[in-house]
PDB file of C-alpha atoms (C1' of nucleotides) in Angstrom:
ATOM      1  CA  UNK A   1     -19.410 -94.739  85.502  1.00  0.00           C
ATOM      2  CA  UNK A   2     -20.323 -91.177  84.696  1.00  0.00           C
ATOM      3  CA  UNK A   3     -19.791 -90.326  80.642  1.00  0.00           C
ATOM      4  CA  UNK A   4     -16.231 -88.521  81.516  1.00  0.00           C
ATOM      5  CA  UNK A   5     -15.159 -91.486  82.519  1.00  0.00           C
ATOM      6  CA  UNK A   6     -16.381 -93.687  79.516  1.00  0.00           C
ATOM      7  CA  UNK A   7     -15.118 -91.362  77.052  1.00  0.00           C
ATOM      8  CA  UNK A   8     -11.367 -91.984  79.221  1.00  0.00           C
ATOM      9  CA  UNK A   9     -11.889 -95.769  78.974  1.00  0.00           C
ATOM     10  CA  UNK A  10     -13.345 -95.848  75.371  1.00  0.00           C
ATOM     11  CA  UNK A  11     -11.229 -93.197  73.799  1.00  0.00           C
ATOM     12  CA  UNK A  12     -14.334 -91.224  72.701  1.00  0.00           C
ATOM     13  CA  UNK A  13     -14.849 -87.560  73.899  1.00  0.00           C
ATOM     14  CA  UNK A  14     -17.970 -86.667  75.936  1.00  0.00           C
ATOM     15  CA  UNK A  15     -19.481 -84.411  73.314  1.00  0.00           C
ATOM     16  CA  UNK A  16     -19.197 -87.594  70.972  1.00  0.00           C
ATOM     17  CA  UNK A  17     -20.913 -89.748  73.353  1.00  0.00           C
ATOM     18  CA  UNK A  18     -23.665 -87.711  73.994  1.00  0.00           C
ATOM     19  CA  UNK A  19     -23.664 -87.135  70.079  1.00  0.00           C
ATOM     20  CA  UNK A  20     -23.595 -90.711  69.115  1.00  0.00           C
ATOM     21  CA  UNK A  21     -26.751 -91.174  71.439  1.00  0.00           C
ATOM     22  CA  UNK A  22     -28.881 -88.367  69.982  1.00  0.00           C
ATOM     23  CA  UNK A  23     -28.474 -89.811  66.272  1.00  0.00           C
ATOM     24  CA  UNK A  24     -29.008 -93.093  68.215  1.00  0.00           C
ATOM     25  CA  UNK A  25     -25.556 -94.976  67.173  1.00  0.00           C
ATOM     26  CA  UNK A  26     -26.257 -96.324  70.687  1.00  0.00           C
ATOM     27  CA  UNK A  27     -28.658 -96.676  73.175  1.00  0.00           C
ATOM     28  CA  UNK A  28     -30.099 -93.841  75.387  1.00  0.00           C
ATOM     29  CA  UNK A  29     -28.475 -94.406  78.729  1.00  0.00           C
ATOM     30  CA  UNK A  30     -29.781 -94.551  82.151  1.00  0.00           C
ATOM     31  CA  UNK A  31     -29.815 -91.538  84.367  1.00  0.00           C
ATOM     32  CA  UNK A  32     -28.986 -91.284  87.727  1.00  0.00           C
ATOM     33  CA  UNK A  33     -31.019 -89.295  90.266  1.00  0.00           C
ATOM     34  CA  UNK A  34     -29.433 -85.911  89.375  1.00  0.00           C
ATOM     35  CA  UNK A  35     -30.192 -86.752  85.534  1.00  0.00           C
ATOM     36  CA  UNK A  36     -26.442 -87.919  84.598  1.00  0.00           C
ATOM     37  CA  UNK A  37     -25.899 -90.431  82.296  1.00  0.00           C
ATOM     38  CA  UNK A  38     -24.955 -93.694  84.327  1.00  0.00           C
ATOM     39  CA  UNK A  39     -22.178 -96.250  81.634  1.00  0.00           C
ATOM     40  CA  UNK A  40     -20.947 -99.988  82.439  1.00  0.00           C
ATOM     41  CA  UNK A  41     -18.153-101.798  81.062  1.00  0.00           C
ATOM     42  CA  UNK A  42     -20.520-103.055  78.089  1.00  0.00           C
ATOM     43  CA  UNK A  43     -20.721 -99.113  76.972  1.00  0.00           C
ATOM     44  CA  UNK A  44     -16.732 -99.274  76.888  1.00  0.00           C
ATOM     45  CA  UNK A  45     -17.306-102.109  74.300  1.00  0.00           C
ATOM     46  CA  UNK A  46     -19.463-100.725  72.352  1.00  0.00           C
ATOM     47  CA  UNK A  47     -17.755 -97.119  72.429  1.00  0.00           C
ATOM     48  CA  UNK A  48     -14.351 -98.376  71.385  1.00  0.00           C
ATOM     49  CA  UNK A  49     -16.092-101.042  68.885  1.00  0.00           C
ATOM     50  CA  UNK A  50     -17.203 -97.495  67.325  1.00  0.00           C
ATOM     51  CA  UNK A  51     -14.038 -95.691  67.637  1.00  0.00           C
ATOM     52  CA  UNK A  52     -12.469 -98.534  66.028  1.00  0.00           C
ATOM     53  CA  UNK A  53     -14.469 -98.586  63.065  1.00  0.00           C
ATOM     54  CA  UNK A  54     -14.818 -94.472  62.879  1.00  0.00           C
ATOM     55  CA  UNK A  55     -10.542 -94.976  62.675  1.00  0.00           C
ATOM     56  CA  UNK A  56     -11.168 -97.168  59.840  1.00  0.00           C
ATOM     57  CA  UNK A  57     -13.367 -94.819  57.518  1.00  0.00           C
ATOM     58  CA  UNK A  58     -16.413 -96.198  58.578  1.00  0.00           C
ATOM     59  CA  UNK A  59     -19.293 -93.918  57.802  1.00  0.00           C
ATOM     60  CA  UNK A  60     -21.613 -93.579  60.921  1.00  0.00           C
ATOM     61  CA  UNK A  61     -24.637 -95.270  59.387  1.00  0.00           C
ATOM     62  CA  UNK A  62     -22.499 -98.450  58.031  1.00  0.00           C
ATOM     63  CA  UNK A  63     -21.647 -98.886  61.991  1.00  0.00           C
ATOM     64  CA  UNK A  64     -24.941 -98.668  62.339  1.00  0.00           C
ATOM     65  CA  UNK A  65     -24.880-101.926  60.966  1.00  0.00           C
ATOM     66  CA  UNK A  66     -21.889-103.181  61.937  1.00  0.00           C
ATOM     67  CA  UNK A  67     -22.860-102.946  65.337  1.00  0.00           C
ATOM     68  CA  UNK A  68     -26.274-105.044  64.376  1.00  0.00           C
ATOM     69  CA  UNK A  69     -23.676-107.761  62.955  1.00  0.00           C
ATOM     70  CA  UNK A  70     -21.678-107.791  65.988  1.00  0.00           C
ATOM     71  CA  UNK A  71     -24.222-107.868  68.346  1.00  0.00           C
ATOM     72  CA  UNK A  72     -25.962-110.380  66.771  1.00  0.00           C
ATOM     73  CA  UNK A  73     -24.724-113.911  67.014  1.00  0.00           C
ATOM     74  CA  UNK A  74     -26.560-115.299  64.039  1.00  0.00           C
ATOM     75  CA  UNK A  75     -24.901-113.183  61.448  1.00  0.00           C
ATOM     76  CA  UNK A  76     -23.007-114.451  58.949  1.00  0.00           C
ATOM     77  CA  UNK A  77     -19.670-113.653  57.697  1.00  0.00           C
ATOM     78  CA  UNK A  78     -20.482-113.197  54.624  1.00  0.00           C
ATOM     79  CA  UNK A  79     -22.445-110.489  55.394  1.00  0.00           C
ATOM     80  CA  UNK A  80     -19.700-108.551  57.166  1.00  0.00           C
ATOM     81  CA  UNK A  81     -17.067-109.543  54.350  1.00  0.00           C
ATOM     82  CA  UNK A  82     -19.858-107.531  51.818  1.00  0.00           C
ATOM     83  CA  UNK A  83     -20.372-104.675  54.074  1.00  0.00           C
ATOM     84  CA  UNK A  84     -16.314-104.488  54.275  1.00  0.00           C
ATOM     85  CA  UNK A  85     -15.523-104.659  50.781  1.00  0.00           C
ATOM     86  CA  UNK A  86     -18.513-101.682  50.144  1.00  0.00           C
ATOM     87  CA  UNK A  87     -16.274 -99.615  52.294  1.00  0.00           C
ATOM     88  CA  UNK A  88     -12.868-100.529  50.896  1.00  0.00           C
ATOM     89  CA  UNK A  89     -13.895 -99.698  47.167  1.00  0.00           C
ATOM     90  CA  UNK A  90     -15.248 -96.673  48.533  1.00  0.00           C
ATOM     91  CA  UNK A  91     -11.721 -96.184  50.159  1.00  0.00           C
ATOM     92  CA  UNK A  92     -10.599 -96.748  47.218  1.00  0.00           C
ATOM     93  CA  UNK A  93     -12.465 -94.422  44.636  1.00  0.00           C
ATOM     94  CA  UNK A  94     -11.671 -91.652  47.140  1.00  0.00           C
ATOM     95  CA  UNK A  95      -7.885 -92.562  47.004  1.00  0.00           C
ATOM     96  CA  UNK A  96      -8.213 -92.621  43.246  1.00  0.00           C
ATOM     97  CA  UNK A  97      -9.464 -88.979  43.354  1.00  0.00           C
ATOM     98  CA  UNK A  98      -7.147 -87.715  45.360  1.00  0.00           C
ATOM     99  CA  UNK A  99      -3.857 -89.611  44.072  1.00  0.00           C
ATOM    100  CA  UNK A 100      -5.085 -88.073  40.105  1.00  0.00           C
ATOM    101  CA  UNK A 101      -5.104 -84.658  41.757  1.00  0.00           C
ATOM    102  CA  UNK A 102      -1.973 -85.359  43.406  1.00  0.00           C
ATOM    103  CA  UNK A 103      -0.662 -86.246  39.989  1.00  0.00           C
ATOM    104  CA  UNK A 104      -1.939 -83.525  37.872  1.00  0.00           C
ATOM    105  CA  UNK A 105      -0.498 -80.726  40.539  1.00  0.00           C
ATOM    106  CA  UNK A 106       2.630 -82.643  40.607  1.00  0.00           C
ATOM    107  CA  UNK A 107       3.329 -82.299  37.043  1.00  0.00           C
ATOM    108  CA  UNK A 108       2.742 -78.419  37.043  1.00  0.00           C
ATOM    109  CA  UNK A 109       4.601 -78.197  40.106  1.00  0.00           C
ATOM    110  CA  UNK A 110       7.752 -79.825  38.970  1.00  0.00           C
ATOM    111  CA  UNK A 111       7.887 -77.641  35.800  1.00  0.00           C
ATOM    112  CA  UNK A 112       7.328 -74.176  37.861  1.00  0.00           C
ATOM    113  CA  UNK A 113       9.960 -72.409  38.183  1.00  0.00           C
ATOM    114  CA  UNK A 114       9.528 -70.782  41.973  1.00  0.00           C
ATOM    115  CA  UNK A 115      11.832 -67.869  41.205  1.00  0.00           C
ATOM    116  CA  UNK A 116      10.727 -64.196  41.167  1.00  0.00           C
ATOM    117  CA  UNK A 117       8.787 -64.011  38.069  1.00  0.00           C
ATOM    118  CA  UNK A 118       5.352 -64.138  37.405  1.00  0.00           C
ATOM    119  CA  UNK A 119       5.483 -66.948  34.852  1.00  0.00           C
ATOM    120  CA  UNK A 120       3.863 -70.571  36.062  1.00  0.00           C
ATOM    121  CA  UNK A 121       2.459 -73.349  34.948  1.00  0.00           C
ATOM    122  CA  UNK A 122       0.117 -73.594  37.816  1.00  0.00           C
ATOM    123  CA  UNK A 123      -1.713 -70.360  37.320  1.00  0.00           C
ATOM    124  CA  UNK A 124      -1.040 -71.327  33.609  1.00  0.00           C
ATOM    125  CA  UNK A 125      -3.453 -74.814  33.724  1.00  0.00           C
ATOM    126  CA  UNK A 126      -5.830 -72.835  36.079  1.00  0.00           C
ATOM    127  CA  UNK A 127      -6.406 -70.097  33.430  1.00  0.00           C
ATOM    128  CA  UNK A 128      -6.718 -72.377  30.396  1.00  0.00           C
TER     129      UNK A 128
ATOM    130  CA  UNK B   1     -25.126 -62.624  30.537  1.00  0.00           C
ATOM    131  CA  UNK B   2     -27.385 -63.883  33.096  1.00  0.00           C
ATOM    132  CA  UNK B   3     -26.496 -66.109  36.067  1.00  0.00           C
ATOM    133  CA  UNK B   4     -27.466 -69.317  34.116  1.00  0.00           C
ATOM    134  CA  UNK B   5     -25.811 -68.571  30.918  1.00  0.00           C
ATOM    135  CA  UNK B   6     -22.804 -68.337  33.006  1.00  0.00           C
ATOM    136  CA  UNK B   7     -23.215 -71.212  34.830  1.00  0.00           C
ATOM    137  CA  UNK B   8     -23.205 -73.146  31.177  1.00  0.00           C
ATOM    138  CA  UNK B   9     -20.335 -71.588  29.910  1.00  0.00           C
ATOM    139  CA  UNK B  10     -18.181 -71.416  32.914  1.00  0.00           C
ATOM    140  CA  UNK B  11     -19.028 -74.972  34.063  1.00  0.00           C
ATOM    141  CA  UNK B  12     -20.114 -74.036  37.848  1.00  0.00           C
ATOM    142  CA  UNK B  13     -24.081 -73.979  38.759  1.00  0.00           C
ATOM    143  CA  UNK B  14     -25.859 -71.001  39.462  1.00  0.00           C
ATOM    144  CA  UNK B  15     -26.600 -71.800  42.995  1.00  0.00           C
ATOM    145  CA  UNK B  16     -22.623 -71.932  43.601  1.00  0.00           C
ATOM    146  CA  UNK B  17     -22.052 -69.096  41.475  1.00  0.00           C
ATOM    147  CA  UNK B  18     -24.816 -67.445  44.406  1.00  0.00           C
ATOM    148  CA  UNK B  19     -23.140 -69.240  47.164  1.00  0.00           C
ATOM    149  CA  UNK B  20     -19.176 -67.553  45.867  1.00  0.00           C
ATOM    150  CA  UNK B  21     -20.700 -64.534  45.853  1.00  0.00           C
ATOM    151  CA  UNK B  22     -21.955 -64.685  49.258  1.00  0.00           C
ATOM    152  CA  UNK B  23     -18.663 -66.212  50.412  1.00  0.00           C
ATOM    153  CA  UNK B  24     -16.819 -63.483  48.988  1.00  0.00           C
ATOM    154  CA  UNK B  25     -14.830 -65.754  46.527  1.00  0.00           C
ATOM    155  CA  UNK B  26     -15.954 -63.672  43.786  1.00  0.00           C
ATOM    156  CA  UNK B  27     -17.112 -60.211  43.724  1.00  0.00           C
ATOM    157  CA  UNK B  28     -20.345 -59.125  43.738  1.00  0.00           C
ATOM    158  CA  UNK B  29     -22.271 -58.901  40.268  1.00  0.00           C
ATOM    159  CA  UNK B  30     -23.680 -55.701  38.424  1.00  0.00           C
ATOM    160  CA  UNK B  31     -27.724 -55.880  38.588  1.00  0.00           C
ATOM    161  CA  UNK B  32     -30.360 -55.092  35.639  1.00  0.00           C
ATOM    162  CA  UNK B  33     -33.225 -52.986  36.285  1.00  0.00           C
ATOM    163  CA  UNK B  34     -35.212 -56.210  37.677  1.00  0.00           C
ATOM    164  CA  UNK B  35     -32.768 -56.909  39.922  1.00  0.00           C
ATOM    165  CA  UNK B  36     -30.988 -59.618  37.834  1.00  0.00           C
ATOM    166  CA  UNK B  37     -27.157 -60.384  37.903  1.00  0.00           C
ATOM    167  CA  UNK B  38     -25.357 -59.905  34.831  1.00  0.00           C
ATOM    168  CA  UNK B  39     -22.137 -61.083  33.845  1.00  0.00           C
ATOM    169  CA  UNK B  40     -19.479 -60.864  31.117  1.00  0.00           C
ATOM    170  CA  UNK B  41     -16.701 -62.991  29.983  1.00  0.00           C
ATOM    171  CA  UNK B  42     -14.198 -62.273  32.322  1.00  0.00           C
ATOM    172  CA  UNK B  43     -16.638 -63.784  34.710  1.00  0.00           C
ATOM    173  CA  UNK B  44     -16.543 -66.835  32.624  1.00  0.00           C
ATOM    174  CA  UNK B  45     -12.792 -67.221  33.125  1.00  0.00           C
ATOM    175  CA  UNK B  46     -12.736 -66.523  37.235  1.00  0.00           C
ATOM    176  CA  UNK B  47     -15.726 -68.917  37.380  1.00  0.00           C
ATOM    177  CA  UNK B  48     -13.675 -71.446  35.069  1.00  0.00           C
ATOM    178  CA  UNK B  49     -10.457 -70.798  36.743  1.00  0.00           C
ATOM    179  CA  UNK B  50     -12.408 -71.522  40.555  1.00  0.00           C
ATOM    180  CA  UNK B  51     -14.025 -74.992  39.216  1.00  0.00           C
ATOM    181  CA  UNK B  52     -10.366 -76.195  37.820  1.00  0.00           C
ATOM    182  CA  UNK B  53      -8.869 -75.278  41.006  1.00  0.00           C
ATOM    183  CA  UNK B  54     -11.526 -77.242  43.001  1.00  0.00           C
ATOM    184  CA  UNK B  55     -11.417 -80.221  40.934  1.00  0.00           C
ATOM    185  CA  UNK B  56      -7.541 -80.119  41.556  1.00  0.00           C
ATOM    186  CA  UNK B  57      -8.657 -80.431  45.431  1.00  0.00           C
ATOM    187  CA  UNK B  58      -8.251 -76.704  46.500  1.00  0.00           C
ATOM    188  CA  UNK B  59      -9.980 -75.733  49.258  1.00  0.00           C
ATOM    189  CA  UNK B  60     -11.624 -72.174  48.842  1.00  0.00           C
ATOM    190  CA  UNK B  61      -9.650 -70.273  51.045  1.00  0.00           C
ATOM    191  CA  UNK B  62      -6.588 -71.504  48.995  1.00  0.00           C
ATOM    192  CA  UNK B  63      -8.350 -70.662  45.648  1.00  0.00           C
ATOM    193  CA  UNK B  64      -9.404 -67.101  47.002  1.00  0.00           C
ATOM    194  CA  UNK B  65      -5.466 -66.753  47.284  1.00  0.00           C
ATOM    195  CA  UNK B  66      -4.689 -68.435  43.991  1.00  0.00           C
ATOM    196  CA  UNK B  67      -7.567 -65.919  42.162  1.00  0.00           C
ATOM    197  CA  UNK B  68      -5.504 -63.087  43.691  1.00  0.00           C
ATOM    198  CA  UNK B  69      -2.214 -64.340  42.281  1.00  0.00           C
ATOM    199  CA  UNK B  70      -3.407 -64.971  39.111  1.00  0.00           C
ATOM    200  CA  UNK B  71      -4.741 -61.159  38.565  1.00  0.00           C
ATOM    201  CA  UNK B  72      -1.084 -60.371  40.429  1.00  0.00           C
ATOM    202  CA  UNK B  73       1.183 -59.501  38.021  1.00  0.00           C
ATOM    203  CA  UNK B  74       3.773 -59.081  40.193  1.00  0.00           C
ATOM    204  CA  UNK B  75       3.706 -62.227  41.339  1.00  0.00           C
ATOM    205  CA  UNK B  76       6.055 -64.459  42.189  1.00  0.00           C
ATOM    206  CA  UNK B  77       6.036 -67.864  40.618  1.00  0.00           C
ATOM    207  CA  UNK B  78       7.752 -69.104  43.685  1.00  0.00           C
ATOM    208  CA  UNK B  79       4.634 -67.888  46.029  1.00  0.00           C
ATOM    209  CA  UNK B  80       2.113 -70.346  43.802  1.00  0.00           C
ATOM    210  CA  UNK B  81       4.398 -73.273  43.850  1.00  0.00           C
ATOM    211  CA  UNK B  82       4.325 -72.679  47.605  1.00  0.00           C
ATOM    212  CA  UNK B  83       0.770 -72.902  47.584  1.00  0.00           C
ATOM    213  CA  UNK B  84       0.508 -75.302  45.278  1.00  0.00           C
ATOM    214  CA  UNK B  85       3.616 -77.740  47.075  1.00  0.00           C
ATOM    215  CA  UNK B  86       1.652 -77.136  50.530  1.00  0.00           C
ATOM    216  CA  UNK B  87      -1.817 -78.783  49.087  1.00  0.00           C
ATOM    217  CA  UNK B  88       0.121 -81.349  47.525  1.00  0.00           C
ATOM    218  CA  UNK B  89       1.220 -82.148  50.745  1.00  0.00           C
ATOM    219  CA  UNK B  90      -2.075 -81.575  52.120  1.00  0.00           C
ATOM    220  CA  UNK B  91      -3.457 -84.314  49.444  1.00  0.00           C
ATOM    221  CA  UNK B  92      -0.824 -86.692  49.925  1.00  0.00           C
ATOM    222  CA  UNK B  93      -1.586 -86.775  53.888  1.00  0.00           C
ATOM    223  CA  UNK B  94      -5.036 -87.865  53.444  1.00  0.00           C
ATOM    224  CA  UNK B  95      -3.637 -90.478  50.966  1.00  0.00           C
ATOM    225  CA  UNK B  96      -1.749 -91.918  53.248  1.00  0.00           C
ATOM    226  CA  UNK B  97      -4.367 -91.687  55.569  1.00  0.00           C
ATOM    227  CA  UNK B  98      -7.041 -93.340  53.269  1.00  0.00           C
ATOM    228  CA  UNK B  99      -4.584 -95.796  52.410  1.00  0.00           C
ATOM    229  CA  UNK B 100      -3.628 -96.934  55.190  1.00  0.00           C
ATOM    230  CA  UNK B 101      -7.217 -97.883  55.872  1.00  0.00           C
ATOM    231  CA  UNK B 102      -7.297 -99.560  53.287  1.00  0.00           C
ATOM    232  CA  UNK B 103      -4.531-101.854  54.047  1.00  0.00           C
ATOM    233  CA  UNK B 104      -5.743-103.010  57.157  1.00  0.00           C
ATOM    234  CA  UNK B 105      -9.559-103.335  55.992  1.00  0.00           C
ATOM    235  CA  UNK B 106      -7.763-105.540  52.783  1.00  0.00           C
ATOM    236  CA  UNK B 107      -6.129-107.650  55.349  1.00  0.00           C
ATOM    237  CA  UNK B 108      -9.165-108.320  57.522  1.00  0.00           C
ATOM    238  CA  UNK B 109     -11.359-109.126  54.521  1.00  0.00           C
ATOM    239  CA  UNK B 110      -8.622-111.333  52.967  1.00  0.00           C
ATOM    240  CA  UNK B 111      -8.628-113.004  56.351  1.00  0.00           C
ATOM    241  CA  UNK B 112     -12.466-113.805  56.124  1.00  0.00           C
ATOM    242  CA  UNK B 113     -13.907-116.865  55.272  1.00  0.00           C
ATOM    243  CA  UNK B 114     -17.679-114.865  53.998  1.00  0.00           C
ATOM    244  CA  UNK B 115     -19.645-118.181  54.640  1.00  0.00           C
ATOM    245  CA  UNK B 116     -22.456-118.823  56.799  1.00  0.00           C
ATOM    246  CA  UNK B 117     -20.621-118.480  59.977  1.00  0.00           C
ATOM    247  CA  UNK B 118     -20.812-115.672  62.560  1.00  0.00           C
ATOM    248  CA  UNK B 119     -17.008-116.043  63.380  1.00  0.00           C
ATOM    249  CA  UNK B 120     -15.080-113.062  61.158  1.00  0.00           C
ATOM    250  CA  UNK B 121     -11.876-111.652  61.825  1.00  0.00           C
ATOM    251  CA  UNK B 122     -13.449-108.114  60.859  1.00  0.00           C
ATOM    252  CA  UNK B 123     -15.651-107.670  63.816  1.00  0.00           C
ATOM    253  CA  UNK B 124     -13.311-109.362  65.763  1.00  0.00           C
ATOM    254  CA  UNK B 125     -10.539-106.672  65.251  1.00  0.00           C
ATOM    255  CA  UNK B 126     -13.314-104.033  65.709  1.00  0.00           C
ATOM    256  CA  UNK B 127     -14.104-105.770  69.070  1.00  0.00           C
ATOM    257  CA  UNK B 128     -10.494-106.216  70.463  1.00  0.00           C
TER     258      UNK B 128
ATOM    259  C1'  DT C   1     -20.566 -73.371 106.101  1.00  0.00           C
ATOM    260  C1'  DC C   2     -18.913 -71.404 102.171  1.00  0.00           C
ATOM    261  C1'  DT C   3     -16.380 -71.401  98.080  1.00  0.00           C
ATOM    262  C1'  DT C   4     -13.915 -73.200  94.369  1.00  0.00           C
ATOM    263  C1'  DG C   5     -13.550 -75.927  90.495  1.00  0.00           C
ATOM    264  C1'  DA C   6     -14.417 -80.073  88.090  1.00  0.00           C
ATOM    265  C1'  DC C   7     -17.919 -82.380  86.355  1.00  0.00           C
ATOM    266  C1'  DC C   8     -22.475 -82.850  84.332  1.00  0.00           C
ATOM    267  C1'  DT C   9     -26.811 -81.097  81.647  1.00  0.00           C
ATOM    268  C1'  DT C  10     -29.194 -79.007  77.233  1.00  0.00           C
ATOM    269  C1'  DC C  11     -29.249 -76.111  73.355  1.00  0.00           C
ATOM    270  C1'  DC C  12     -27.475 -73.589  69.582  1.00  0.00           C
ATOM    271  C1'  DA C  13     -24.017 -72.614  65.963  1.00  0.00           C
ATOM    272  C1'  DG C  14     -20.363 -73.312  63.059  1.00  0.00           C
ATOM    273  C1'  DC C  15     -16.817 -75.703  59.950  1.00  0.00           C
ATOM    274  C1'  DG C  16     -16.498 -77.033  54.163  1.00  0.00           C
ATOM    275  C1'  DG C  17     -18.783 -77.532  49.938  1.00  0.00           C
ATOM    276  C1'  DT C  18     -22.757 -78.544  48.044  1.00  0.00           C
ATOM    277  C1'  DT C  19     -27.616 -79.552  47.132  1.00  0.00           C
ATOM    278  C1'  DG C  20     -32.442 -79.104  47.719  1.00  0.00           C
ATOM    279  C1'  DG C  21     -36.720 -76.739  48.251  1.00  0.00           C
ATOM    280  C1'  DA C  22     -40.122 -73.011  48.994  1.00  0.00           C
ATOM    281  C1'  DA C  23     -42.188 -68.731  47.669  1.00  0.00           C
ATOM    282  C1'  DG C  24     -42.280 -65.021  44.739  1.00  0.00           C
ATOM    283  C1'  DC C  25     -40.921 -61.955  40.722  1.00  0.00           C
ATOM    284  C1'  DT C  26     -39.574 -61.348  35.504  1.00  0.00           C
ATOM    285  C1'  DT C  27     -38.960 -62.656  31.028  1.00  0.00           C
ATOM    286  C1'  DT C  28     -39.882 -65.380  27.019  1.00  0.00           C
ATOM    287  C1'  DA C  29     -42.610 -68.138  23.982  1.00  0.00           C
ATOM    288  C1'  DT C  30     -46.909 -69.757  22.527  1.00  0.00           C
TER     289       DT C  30
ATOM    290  C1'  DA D   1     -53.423 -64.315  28.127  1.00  0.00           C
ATOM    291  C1'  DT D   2     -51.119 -67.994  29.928  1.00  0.00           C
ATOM    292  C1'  DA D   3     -47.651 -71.158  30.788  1.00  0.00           C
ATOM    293  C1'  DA D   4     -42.946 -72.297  31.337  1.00  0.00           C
ATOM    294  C1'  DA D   5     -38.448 -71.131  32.205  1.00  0.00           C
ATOM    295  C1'  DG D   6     -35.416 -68.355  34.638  1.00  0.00           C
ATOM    296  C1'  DC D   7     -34.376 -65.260  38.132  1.00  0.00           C
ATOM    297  C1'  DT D   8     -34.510 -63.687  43.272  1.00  0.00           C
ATOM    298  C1'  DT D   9     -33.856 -64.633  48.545  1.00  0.00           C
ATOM    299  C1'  DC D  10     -34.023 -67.496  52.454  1.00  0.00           C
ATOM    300  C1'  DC D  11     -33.831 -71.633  55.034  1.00  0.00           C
ATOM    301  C1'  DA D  12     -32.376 -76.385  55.723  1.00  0.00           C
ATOM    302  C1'  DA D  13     -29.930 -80.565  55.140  1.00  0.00           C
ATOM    303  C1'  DC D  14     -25.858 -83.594  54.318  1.00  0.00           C
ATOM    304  C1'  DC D  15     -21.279 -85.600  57.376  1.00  0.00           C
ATOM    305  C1'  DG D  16     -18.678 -85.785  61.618  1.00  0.00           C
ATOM    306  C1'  DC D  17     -17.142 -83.040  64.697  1.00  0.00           C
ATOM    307  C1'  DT D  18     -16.066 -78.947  67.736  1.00  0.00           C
ATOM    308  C1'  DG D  19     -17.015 -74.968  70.354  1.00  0.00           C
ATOM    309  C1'  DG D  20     -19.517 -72.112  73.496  1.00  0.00           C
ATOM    310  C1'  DA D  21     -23.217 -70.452  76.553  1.00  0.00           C
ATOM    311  C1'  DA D  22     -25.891 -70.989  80.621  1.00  0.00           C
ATOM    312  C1'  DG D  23     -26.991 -73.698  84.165  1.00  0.00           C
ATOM    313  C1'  DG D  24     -27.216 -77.812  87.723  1.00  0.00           C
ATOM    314  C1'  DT D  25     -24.332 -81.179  90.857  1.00  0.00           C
ATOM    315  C1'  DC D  26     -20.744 -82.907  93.539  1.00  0.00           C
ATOM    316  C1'  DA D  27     -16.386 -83.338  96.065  1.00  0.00           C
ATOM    317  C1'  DA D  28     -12.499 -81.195  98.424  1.00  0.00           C
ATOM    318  C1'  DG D  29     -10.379 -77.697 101.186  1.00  0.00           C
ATOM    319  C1'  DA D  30     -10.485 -73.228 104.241  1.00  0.00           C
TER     320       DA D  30
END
DNA sequence: TCTTGACCTTCCAGCGGTTGGAAGCTTTAT
DNA sequence: ATAAAGCTTCCAACCGCTGGAAGGTCAAGA
C-alpha cells in the first residue's frame, strides 16, 4: 500500500503521514525500489490509533506514549488511567479559560446597545 | 518613556510591544538620537487596551479592528457588538469542541479499572 | 511511442502568539 | 573606569498543520 492509500484507509492525509514520520510518531517506513514509502494493514492501526487520539486533544508527544502503552502488553492500566486524567484536567483548565472569557464578553455584550451610536460597553471595558 | 517603562505600565513585554510593531498592530514609535523608541501615555492605553482584548480571547486581526473602532468616533455600537457576538461565537465553538472531549475522555477513564492490568477501555477505544 | 495526469518524493515557508537567545550599542550607577 | 541594566536587530523555536515548488514514477489512452 502506497501512503495515498493509507492516509484513505486511516483517515490521515499524506502530508501528515509523512509528517508524523519525520518527528518520528511512527516508524520510518520501507521503500520500494523507486523510493516510495511501502504501508501494511498494521500502519492503518497505528495511523487511525493516532487520529483517534489527535480527535481527542491529545498532544503529539502524550501519543507518543500512548502508543508505547498500547503497544506494549505489559502496561498497566493504571498507567493509561494517569496519562488520561493529565489530559482531561488539561481539557479542562483550557475550557475554564475560555468559558470566563465567554462570560466576561457576554456580560458587555448583552448591555451594548448595537444601534448607531458610538456608546459601548465593549470598547468601554477595553479602554478602562 | 522607553520601551520597558512601557512595558511596566501598560502590562505587555517589550519583546511584544517589538513584535506589534512589526505586525503593524500598533504604529511605529518616535526614535531618540541613539536610536531608542520612546513612548507616551497614549501608548500606555493602546498597549493596555491590546492586552485586555487578548486576555478576552481576541485574536489580533480582530483587535487591529477593535483599536480602529475605539479611536472611531463615528462608530457604531452595533459594528463592535458584531465583532464582539462573532468571537463569542468563535469561543463558544471551541467550548463545545473541548468539551466534548472531555466527555468522552471522562467516560473512558470512569470506565477504567487503573490496576495492574493491561486491559483498559481507553486504549481500547483508541484502537477500535 | 508519446502524452497526460495522478501519484510519489524532498524541501522550504507560513499560520498565531509568544518566548528565547545571541551579538552589539547606550545609558546609568558605582 | 567599569559593570550592569537596558536598548537594538535578527534568528529560531514552540504546536499541529497546510501549502507550494520542483522533480521523479507509473498507469491508461491515443
Amino acid at each position: 500500500m502506497n501512503i495515498g492509500e493509507l492516509a484513505k484507509n486511516s483517515g490521515v492525509n499524506s502530508k501528515m503521514i509523512r509528517h508524523y514520520e519525520s518527528i518520528k510518531l511512527i516508524p520510518k517506513a520501507q521503500r520500494n525500489s523507486s523510493g516510495y514509502r511501502v504501508y501494511g494493514d498494521k500502519d492503518v492501526h497505528t495511523l487511525s490509533f493516532v487520529r483517534r487520539a489527535r480527535s481527542l486533544g491529545f498532544p503529539l508527544e502524550e501519543i507518543k506514549l500512548l502508543l508505547g502503552l498500547w503497544k506494549n502488553k505489559k502496561r498497566t492500566s493504571s498507567k493509561v488511567k494517569e496519562l488520561a486524567q493529565k489530559h482531561i484536567d488539561e481539557l479542562q483548565n483550557k475550557i475554564d479559560d475560555l468559558q470566563s472569557m465567554r462570560d466576561s464578553l457576554d456580560h458587555l455584550v448583552k448591555n451594548c446597545h448595537g444601534d448607531d451610536r458610538p456608546d459601548c460597553p465593549i470598547i468601554e471595558s477595553l479602554s478602562k
